[in-house]
PDB file of C-alpha atoms in Angstrom:
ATOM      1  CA  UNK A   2     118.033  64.628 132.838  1.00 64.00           C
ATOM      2  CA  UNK A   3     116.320  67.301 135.409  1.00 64.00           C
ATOM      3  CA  UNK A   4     112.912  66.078 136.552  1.00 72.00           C
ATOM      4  CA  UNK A   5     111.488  69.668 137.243  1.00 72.00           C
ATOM      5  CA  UNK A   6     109.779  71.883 135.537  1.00 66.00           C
ATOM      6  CA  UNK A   7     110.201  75.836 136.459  1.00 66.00           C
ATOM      7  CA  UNK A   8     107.189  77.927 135.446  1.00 64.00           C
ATOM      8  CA  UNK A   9     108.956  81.138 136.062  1.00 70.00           C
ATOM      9  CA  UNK A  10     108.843  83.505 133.197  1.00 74.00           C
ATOM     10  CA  UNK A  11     111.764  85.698 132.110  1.00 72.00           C
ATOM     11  CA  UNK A  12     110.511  89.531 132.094  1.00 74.00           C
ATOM     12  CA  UNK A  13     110.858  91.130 129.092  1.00 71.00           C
ATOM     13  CA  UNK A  14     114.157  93.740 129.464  1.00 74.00           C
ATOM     14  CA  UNK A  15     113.258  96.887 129.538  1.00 77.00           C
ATOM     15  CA  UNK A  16     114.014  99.584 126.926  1.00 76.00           C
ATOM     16  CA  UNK A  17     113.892 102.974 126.475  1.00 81.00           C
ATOM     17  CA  UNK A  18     114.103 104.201 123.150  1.00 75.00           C
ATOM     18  CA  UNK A  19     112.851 107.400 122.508  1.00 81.00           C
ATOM     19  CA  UNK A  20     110.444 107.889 119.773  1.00 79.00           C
ATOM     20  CA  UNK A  21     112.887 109.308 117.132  1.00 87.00           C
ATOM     21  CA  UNK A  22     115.052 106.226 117.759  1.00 84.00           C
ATOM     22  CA  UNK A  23     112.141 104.161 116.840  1.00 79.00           C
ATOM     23  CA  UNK A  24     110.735 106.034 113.680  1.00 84.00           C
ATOM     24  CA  UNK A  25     114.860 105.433 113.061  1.00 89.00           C
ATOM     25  CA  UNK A  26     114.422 102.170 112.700  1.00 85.00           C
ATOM     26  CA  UNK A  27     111.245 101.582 110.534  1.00 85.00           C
ATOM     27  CA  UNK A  28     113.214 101.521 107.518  1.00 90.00           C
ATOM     28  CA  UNK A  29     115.221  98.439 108.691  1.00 90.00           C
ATOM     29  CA  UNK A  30     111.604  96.704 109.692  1.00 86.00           C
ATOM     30  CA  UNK A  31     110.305  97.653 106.292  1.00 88.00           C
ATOM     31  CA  UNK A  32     113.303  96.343 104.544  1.00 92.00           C
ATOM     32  CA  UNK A  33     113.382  93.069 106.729  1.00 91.00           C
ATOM     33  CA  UNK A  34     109.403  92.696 106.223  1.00 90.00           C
ATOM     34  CA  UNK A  35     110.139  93.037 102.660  1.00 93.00           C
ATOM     35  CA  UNK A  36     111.837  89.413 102.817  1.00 93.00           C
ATOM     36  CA  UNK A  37     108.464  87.625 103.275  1.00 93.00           C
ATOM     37  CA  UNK A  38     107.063  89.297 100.169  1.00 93.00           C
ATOM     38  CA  UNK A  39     107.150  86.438  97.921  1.00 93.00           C
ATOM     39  CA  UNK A  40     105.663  84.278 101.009  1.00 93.00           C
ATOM     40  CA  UNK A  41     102.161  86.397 100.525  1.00 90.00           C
ATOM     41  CA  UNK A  42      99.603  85.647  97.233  1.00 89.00           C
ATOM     42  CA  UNK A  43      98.147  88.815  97.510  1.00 91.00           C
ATOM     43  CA  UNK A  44      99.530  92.611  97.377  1.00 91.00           C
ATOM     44  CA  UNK A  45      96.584  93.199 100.169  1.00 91.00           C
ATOM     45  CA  UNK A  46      97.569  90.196 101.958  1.00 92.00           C
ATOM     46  CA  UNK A  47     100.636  91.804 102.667  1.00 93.00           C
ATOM     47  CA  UNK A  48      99.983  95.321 103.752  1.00 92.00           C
ATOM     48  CA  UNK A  49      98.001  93.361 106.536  1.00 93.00           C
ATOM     49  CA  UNK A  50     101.114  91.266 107.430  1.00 93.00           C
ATOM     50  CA  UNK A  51     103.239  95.289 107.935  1.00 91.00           C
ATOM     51  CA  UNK A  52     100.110  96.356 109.813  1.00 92.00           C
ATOM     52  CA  UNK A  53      99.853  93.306 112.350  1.00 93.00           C
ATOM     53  CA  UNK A  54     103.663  92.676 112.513  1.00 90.00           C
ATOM     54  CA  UNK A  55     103.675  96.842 113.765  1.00 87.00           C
ATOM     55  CA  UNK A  56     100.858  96.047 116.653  1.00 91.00           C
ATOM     56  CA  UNK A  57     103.103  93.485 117.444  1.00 89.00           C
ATOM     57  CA  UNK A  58     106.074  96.173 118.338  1.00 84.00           C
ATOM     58  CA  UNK A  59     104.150  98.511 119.749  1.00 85.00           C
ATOM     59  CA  UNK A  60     103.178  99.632 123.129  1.00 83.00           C
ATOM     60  CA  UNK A  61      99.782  98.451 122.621  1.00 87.00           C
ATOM     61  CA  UNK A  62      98.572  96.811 125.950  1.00 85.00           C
ATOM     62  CA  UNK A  63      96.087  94.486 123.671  1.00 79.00           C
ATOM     63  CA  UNK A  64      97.677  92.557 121.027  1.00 89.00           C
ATOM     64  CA  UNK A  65      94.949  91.031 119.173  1.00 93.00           C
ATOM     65  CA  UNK A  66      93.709  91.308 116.057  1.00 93.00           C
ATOM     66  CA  UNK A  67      91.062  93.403 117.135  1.00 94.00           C
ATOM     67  CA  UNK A  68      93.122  95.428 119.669  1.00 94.00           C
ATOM     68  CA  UNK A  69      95.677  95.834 116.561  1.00 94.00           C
ATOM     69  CA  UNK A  70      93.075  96.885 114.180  1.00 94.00           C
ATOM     70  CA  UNK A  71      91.224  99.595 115.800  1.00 93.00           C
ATOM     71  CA  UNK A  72      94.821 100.908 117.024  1.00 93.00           C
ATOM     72  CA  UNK A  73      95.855 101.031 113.255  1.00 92.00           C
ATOM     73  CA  UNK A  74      92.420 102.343 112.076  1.00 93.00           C
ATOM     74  CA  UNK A  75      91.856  99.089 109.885  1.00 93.00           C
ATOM     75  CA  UNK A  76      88.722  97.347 109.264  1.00 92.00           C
ATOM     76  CA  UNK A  77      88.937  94.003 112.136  1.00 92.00           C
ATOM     77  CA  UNK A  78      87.274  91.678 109.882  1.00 93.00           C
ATOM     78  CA  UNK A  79      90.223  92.685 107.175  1.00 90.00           C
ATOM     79  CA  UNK A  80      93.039  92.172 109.292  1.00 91.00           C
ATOM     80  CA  UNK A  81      91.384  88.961 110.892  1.00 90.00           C
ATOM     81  CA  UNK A  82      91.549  87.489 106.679  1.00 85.00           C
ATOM     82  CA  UNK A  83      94.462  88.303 106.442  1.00 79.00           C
TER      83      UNK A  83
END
């Protein structure tokens, strides 16, 4: 069993979709998003869930709630309940 630990991150591969390949593929995000419906109490709850799970894709350099939020024009404390 190795005794080491390497702390050495893997870089994230870069891409270089243009942005009508990306708008492409929002369909396929909405459709696979639409597998954790049931997972959500709320209709609201789950509008949030698309909104942060987009931040998370994007090319935002902050992605925090708040960073999310204001990118997205939602209300922080809204997306922080969810």
């Amino acid at each position: 069993m190795p005794t080491t630990i390497i702390s050495d991150t893997v870089p994230a591969p870069y891409f270089n979709l243009t942005e009508r390949e990306v708008k492409h593929c929002l369909p396929e995000l909405e459709s696979y998003l639409a597998g954790f419906k049931a997972a959500f109490g709320r209709r609201e709850q789950f509008e949030k869930f698309g909104v942060y799970m987009k931040g998370l894709l994007s090319d935002l350099s902050r992605k925090t709630i708040e960073g999310i939020a204001l990118a997205f024009e939602e209300n922080v404390r809204d997306l922080q309940h969810f």
